[in-house]
GROMACS .gro file of C-alpha atoms in nm:
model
  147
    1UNK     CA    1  -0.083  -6.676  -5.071
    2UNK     CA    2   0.188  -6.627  -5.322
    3UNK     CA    3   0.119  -6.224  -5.339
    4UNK     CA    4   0.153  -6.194  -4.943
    5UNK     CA    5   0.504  -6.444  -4.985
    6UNK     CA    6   0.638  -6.162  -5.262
    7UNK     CA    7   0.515  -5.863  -5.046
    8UNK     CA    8   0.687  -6.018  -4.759
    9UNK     CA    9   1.027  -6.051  -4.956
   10UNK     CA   10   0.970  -5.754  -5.034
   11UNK     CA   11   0.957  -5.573  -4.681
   12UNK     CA   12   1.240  -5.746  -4.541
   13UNK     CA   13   1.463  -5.699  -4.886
   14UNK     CA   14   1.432  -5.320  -4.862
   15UNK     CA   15   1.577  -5.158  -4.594
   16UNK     CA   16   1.453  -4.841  -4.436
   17UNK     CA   17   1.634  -4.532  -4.545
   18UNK     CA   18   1.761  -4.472  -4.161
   19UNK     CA   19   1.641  -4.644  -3.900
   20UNK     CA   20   1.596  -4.552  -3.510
   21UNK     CA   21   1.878  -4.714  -3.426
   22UNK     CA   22   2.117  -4.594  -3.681
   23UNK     CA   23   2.055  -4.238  -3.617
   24UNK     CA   24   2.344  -4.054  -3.357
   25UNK     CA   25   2.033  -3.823  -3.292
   26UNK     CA   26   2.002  -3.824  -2.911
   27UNK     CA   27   2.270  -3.751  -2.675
   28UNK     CA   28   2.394  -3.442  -2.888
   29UNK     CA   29   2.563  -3.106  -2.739
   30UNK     CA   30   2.384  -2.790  -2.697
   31UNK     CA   31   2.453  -2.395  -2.751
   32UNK     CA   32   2.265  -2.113  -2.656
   33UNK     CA   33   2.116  -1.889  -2.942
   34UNK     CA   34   1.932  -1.592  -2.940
   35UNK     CA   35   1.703  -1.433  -3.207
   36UNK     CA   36   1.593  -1.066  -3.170
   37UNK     CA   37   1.297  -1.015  -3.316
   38UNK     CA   38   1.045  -0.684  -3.295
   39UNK     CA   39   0.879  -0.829  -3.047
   40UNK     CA   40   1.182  -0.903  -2.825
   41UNK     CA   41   1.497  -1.170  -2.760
   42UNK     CA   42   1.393  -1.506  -2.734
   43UNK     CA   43   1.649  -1.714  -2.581
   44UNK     CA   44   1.701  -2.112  -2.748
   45UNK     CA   45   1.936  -2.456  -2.640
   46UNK     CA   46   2.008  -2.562  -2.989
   47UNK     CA   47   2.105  -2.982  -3.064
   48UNK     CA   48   2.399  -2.932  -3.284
   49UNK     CA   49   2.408  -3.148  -3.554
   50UNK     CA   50   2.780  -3.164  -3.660
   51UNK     CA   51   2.884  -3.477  -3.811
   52UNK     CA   52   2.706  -3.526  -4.206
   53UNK     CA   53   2.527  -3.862  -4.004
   54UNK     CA   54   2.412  -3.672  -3.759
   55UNK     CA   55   2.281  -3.422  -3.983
   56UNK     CA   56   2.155  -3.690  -4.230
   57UNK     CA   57   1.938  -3.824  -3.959
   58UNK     CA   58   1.855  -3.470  -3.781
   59UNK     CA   59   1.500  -3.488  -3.632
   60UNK     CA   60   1.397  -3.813  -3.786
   61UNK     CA   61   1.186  -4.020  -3.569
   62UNK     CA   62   1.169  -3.800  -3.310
   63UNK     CA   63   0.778  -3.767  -3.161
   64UNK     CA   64   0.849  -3.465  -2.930
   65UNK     CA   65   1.060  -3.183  -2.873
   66UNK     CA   66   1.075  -2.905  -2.553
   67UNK     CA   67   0.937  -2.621  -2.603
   68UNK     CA   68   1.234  -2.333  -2.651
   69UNK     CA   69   1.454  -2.619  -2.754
   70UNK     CA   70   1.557  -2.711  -3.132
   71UNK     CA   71   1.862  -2.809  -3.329
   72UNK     CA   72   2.150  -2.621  -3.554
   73UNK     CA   73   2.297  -2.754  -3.860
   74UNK     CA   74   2.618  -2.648  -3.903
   75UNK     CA   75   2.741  -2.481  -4.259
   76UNK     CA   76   3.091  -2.467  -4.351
   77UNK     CA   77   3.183  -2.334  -4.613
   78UNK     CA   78   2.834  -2.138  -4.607
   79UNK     CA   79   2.611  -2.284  -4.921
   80UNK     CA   80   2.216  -2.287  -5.033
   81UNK     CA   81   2.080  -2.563  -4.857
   82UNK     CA   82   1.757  -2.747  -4.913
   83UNK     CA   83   1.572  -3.023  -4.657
   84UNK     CA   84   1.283  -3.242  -4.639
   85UNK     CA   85   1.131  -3.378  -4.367
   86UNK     CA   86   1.129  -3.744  -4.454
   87UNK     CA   87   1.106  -3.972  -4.143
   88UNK     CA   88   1.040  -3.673  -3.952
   89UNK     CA   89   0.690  -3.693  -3.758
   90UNK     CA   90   0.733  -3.391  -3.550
   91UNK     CA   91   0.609  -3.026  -3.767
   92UNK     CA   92   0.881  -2.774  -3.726
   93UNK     CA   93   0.968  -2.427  -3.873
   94UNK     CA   94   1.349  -2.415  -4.050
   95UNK     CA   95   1.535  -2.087  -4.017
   96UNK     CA   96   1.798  -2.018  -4.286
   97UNK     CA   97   2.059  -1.837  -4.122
   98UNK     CA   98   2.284  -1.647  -4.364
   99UNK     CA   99   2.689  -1.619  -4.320
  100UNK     CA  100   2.591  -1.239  -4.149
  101UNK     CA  101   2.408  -1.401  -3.862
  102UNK     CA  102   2.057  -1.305  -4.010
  103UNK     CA  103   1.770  -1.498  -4.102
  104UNK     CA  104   1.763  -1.558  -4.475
  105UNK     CA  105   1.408  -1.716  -4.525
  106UNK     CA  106   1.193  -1.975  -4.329
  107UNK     CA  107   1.004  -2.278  -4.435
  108UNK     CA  108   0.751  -2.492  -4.345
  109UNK     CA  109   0.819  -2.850  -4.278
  110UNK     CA  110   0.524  -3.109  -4.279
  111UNK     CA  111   0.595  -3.393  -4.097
  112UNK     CA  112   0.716  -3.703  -4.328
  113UNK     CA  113   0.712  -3.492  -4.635
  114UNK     CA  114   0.970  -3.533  -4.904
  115UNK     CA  115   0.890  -3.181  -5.063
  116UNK     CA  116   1.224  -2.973  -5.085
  117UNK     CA  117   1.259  -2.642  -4.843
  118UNK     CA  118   1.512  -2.430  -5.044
  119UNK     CA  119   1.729  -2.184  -4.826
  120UNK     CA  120   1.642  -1.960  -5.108
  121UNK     CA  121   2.014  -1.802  -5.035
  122UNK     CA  122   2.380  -1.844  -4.878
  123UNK     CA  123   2.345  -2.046  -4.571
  124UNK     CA  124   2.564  -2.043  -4.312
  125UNK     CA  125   2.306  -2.300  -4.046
  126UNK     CA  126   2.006  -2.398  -4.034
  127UNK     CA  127   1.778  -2.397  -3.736
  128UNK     CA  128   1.495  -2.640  -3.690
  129UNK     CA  129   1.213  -2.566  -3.427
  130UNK     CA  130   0.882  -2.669  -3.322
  131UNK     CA  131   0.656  -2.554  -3.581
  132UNK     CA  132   0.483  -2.185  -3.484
  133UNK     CA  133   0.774  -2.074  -3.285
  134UNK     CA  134   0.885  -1.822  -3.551
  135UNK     CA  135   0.560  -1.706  -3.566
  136UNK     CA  136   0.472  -1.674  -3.216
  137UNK     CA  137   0.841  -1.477  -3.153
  138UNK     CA  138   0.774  -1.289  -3.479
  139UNK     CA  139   1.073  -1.383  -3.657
  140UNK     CA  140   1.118  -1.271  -4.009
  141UNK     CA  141   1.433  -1.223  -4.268
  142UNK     CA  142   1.645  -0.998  -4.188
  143UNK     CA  143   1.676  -1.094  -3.762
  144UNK     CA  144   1.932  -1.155  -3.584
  145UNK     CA  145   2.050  -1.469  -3.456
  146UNK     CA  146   2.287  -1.468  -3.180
  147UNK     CA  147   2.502  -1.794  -3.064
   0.00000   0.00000   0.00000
């Protein structure tokens, strides 16, 4: 009884490190973007994540995205960037787009994991997706992101 009493303290003494509530995740403006790729232009509506809380809290808790829909963080000055997917249940591919409007790298981000994807270069934005869309538009460094 007196180890479920301390566990319960517990719990309610530590808050979660963002909760639903206290995310400005939803609601957010979109922009067009564009990758060409050598199979073709695929055409995006990018969630802009301006303000740092918004892109604190990014994709966190969401459980579902649109397909052909994703969200832009915002770089400026450009800078490395790294991210982890902490709170984050949905799997999504992260596009590192350099200050030149070209993909930089991409990484892989595993829902909830606190493993750090490094930019692995200048970044100007960063583009989260549903997880296989670079694949299945064949999007590697070096394209060109539009928008």
């Amino acid at each position: 009884m007196k180890t479920c009493l301390v566990l319960a303290a517990l719990i309610v003494a530590v808050p979660a490190a963002a909760a639903p509530a206290d995310c400005p995740n939803q609601g957010l403006s979109r922009v067009p973007v564009t990758f060409t790729t050598a199979k073709g232009r695929f055409a995006y509506k990018l969630e802009v994540a301006a303000t740092p809380a918004q892109q604190q809290c990014g994709l966190m808790f969401r459980r579902a995205m649109p397909r052909k829909v994703g969200m832009v963080f915002p770089f400026e000055p450009p800078r490395p960037a790294s991210f982890w997917m902490e709170n984050t249940p949905l799997p999504l591919d992260l596009v590192f787009v350099g200050p030149d409007s070209r993909v930089v790298s991409i990484g892989n981000g595993v829902p909830f994991s606190r493993t750090l994807i490094d930019s692995g270069g200048v970044t100007a934005r960063v583009i989260e997706l549903n997880a296989g869309e670079a694949e299945r538009i064949g999007l590697k460094p070096g394209d060109k992101v539009a928008g």
